[in-house]
GROMACS .gro file of C-alpha atoms in nm:
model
  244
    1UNK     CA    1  -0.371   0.021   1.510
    2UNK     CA    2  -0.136   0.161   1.269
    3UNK     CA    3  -0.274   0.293   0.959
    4UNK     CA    4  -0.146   0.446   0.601
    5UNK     CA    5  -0.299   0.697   0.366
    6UNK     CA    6  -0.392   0.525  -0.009
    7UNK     CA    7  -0.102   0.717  -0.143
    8UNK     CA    8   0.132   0.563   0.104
    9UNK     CA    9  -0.031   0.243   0.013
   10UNK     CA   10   0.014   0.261  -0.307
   11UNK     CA   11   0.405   0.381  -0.292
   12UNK     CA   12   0.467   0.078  -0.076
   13UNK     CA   13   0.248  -0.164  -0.336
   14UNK     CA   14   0.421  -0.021  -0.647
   15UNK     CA   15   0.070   0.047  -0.801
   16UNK     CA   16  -0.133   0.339  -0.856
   17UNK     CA   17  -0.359   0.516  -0.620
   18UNK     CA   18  -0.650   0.416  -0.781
   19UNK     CA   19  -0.563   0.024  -0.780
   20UNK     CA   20  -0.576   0.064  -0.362
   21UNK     CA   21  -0.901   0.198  -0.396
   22UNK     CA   22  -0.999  -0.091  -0.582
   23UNK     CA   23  -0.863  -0.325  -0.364
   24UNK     CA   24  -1.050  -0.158  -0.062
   25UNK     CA   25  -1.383  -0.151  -0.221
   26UNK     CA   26  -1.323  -0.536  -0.302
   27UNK     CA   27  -1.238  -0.579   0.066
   28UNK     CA   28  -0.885  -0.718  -0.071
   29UNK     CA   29  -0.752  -0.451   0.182
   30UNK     CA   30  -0.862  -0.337   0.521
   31UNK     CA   31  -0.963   0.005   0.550
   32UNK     CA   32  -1.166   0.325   0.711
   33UNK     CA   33  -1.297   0.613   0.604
   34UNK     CA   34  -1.181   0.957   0.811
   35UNK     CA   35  -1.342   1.251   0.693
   36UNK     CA   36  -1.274   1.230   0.321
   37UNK     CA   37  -0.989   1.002   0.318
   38UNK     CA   38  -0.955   0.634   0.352
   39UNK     CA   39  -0.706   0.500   0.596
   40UNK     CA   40  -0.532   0.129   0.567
   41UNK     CA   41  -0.431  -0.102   0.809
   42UNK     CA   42  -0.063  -0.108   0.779
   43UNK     CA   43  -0.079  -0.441   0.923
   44UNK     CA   44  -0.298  -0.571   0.658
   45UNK     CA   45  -0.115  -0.393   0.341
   46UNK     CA   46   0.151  -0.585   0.498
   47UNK     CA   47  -0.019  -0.891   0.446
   48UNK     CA   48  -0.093  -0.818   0.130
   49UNK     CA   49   0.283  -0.799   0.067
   50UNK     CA   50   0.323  -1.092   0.170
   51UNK     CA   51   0.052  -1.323  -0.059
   52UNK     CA   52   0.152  -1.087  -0.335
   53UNK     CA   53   0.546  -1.166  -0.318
   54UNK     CA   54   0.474  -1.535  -0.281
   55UNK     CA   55   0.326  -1.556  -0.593
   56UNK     CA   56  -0.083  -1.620  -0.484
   57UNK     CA   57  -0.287  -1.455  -0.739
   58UNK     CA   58  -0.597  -1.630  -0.716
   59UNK     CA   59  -0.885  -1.462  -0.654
   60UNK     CA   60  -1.072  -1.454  -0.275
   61UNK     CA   61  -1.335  -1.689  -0.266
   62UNK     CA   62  -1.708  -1.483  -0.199
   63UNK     CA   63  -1.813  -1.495   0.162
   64UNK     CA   64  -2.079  -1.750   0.085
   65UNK     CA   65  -1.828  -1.985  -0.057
   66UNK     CA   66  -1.593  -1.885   0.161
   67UNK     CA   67  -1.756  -2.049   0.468
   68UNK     CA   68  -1.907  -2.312   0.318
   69UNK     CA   69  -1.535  -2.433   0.212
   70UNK     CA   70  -1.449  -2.410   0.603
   71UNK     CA   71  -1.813  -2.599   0.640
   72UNK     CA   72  -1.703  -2.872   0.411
   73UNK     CA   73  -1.400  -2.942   0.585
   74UNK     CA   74  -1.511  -3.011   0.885
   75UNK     CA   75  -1.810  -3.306   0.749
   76UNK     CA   76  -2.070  -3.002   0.723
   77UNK     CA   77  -2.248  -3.041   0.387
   78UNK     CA   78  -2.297  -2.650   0.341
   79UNK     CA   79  -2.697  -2.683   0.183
   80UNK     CA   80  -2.649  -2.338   0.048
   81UNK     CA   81  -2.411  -2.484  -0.226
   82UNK     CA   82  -2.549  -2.688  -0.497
   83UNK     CA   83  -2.403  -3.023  -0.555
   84UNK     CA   84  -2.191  -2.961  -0.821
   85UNK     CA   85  -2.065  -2.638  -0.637
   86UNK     CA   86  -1.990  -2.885  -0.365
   87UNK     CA   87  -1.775  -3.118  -0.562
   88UNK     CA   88  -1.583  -2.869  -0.731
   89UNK     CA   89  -1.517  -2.667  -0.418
   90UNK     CA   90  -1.388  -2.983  -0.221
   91UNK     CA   91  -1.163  -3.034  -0.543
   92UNK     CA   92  -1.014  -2.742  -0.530
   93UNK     CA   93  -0.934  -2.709  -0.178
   94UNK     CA   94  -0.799  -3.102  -0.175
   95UNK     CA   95  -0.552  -2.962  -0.445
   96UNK     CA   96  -0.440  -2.647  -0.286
   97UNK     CA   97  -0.048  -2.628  -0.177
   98UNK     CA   98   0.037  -2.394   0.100
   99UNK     CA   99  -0.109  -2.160   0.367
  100UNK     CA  100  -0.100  -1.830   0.183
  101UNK     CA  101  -0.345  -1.970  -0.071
  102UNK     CA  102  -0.588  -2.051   0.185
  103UNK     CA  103  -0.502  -1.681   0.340
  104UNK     CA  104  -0.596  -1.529  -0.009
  105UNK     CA  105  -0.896  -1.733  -0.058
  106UNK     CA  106  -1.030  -1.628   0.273
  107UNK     CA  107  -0.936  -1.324   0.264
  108UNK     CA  108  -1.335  -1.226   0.220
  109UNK     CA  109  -1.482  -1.393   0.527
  110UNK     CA  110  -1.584  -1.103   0.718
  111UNK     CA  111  -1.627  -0.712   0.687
  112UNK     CA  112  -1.329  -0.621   0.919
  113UNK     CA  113  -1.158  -0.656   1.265
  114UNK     CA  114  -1.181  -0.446   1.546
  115UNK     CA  115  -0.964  -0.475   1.883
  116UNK     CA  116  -1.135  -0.408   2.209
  117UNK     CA  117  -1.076  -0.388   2.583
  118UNK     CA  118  -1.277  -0.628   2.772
  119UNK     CA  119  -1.285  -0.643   3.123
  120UNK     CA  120  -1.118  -1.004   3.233
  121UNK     CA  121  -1.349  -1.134   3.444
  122UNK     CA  122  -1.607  -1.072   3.160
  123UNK     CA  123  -1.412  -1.272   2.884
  124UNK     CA  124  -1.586  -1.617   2.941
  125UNK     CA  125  -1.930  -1.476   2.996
  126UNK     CA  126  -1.873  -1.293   2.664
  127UNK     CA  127  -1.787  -1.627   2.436
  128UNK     CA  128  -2.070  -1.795   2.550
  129UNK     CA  129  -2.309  -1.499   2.452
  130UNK     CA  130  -2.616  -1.578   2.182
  131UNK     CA  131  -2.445  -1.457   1.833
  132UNK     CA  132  -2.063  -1.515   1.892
  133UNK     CA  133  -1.829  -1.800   1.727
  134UNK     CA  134  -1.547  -1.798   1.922
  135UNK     CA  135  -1.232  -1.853   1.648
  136UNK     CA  136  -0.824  -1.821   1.711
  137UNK     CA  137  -0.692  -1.843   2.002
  138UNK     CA  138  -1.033  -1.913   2.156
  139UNK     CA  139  -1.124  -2.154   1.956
  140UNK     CA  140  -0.793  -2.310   1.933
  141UNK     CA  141  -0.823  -2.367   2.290
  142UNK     CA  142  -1.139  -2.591   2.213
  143UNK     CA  143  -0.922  -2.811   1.956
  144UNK     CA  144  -0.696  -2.845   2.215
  145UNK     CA  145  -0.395  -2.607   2.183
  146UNK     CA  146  -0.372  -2.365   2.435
  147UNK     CA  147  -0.231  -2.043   2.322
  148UNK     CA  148  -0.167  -1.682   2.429
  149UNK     CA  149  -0.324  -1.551   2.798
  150UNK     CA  150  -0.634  -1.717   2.945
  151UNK     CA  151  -0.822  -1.356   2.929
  152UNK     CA  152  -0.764  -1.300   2.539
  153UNK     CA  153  -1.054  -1.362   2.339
  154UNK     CA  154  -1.122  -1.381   1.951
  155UNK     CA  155  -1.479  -1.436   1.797
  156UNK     CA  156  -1.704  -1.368   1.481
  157UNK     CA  157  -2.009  -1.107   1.534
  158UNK     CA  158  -2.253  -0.951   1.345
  159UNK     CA  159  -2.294  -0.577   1.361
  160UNK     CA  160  -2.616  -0.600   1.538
  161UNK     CA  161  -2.412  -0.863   1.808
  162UNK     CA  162  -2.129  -0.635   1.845
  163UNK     CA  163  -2.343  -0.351   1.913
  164UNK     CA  164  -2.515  -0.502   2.190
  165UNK     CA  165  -2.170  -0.617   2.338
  166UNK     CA  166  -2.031  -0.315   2.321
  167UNK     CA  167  -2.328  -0.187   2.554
  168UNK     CA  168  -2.378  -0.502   2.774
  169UNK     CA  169  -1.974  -0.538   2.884
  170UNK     CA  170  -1.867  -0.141   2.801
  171UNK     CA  171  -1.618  -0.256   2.507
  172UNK     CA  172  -1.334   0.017   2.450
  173UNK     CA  173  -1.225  -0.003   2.111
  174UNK     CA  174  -0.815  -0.009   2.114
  175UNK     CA  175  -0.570  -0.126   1.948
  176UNK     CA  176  -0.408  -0.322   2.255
  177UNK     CA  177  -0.722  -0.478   2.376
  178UNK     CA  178  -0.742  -0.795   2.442
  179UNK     CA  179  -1.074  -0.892   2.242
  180UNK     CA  180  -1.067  -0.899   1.865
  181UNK     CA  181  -1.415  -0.931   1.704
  182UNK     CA  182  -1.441  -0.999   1.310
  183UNK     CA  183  -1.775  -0.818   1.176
  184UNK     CA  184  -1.981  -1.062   0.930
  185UNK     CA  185  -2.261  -1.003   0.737
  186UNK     CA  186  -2.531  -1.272   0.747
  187UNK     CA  187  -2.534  -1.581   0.916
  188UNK     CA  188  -2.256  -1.803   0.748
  189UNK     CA  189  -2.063  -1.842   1.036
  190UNK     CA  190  -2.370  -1.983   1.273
  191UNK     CA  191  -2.425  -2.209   1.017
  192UNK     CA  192  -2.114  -2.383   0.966
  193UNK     CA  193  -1.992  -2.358   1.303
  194UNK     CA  194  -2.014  -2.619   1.607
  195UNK     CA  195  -2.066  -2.622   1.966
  196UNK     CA  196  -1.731  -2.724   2.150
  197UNK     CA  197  -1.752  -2.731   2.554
  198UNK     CA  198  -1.933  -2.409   2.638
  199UNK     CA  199  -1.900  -2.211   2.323
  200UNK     CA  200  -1.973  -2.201   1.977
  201UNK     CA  201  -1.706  -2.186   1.733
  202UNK     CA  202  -1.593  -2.105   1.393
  203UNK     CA  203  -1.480  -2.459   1.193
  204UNK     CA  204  -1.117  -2.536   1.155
  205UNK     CA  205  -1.049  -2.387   0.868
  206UNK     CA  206  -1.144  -2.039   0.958
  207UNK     CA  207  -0.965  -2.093   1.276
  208UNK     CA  208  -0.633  -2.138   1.123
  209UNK     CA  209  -0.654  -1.849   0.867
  210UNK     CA  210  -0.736  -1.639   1.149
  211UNK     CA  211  -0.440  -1.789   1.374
  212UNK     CA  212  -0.209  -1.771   1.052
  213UNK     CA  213  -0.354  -1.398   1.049
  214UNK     CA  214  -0.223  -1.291   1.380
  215UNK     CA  215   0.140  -1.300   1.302
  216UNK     CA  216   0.264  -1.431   1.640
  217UNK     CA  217   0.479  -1.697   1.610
  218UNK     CA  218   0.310  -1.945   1.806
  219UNK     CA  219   0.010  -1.830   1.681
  220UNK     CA  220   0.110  -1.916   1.310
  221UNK     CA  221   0.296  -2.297   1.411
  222UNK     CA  222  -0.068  -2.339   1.564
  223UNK     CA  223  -0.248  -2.256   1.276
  224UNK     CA  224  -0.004  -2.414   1.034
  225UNK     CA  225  -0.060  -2.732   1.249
  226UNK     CA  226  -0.459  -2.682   1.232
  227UNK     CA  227  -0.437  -2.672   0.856
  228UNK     CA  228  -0.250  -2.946   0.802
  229UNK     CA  229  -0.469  -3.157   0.957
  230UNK     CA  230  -0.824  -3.090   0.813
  231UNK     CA  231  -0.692  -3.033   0.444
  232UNK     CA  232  -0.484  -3.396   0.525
  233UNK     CA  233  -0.831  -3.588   0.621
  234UNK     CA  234  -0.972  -3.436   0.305
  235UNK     CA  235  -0.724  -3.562   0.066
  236UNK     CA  236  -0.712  -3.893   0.276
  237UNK     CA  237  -1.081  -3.942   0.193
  238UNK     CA  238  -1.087  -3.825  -0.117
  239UNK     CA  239  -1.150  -4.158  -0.384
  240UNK     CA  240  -0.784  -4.206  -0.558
  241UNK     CA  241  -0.795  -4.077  -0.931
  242UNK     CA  242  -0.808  -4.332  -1.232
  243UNK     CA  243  -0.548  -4.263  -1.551
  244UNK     CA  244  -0.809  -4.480  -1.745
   0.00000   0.00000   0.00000
């Protein structure tokens, strides 16, 4: 994975080296610590860019809303919102234009992504283990688009999961592996996800931010595509307004 020192990140952002510090504490910008410097993920600050230039300012939703949004979307009624929270969530999201405003307000679903080398033979076994929501590409497969090679795999874990996984099927961390696990904290993403076939997996909406995240090209029509169509049934149920 390529990665930039703060400085760098901040040259390339315009902004001082204390705003990218901000913005990886807020988890606006993907990050690790090596000895007593923090490293970005050029790929991410390139994101970043990108929302930035196209003129999405809003804030990223919390993780807790964040989920429940993706919940909502596909018929889940998200308990852990109130009812007004509810109603003014489902507002907002019916009135949103775009993907990169669904990119920013998401941007807070998980912890971070790590790429690892599973073995093939070990990739289906893997998706159906306790603890993993299969998203992207996997999950897109479940919807019904099949994308990328059979033996890639994309999921949501928590740290306790991945742990275990990475002692139960010998992951090797790498940045051309074929298994990308996002690390969440708490159980959001059991919650609002759904059992498709064999495997669990994250709702719609989180599975085309994450496609729109992977900047393939087929990844992105896919995810474009997936977007479309649970923010259309929204607005197609939602009761027509009255100018009275």
């Amino acid at each position: 994975m390529s990665e930039v020192t703060v400085r760098e990140a901040a040259e390339r952002l315009n902004v001082d080296v204390s705003r990218v510090r901000q913005l990886l504490s807020a988890g606006t910008l993907e990050g690790r610590r090596l000895g007593r410097q923090w490293l970005v993920s050029a790929t991410d600050l390139d994101r970043h860019q990108a929302l930035t230039s196209s003129g999405v300012r809003s804030r990223a939703f919390s993780v807790r809303v964040a989920w429940a949004a993706a919940a909502l979307l596909d018929g889940g009624d998200a308990e852990w919102l109130t009812s007004g929270e509810r109603s003014r969530l489902l507002a907002r999201l019916a009135d949103a234009e775009g993907t990169t405003v669904f990119q920013r307000w998401l941007r807070r679903r998980h912890e971070g992504v790590t790429r690892y080398r599973v073995a093939d033979a070990d990739v289906a076994s893997l998706l159906q283990e306790e603890g993993i929501v299969a998203t992207g590409l996997s999950a897109a497969r479940q919807y019904g688009q099949a994308l990328g090679a059979a033996n890639d795999a994309e999921a949501y874990v928590t740290a306790d999961v991945l742990g275990q996984l990475v002692r139960d099927y010998v992951l090797v961390a790498t940045a051309r592996g074929n298994l990308l696990l996002h690390r969440v904290d708490g159980d959001w993403h059991r919650r609002s996800g759904g059992d498709q076939a064999s495997a669990r997996v994250a709702p719609r909406l989180m599975t085309a931010v994450d496609l729109l995240d992977a900047g393939d090209a087929r990844a992105t029509a896919a995810g474009r595509a997936l977007l479309a169509e649970v923010v259309g049934q929204l607005r197609s149920a939602r009761p027509p307004r009255s100018d009275a």
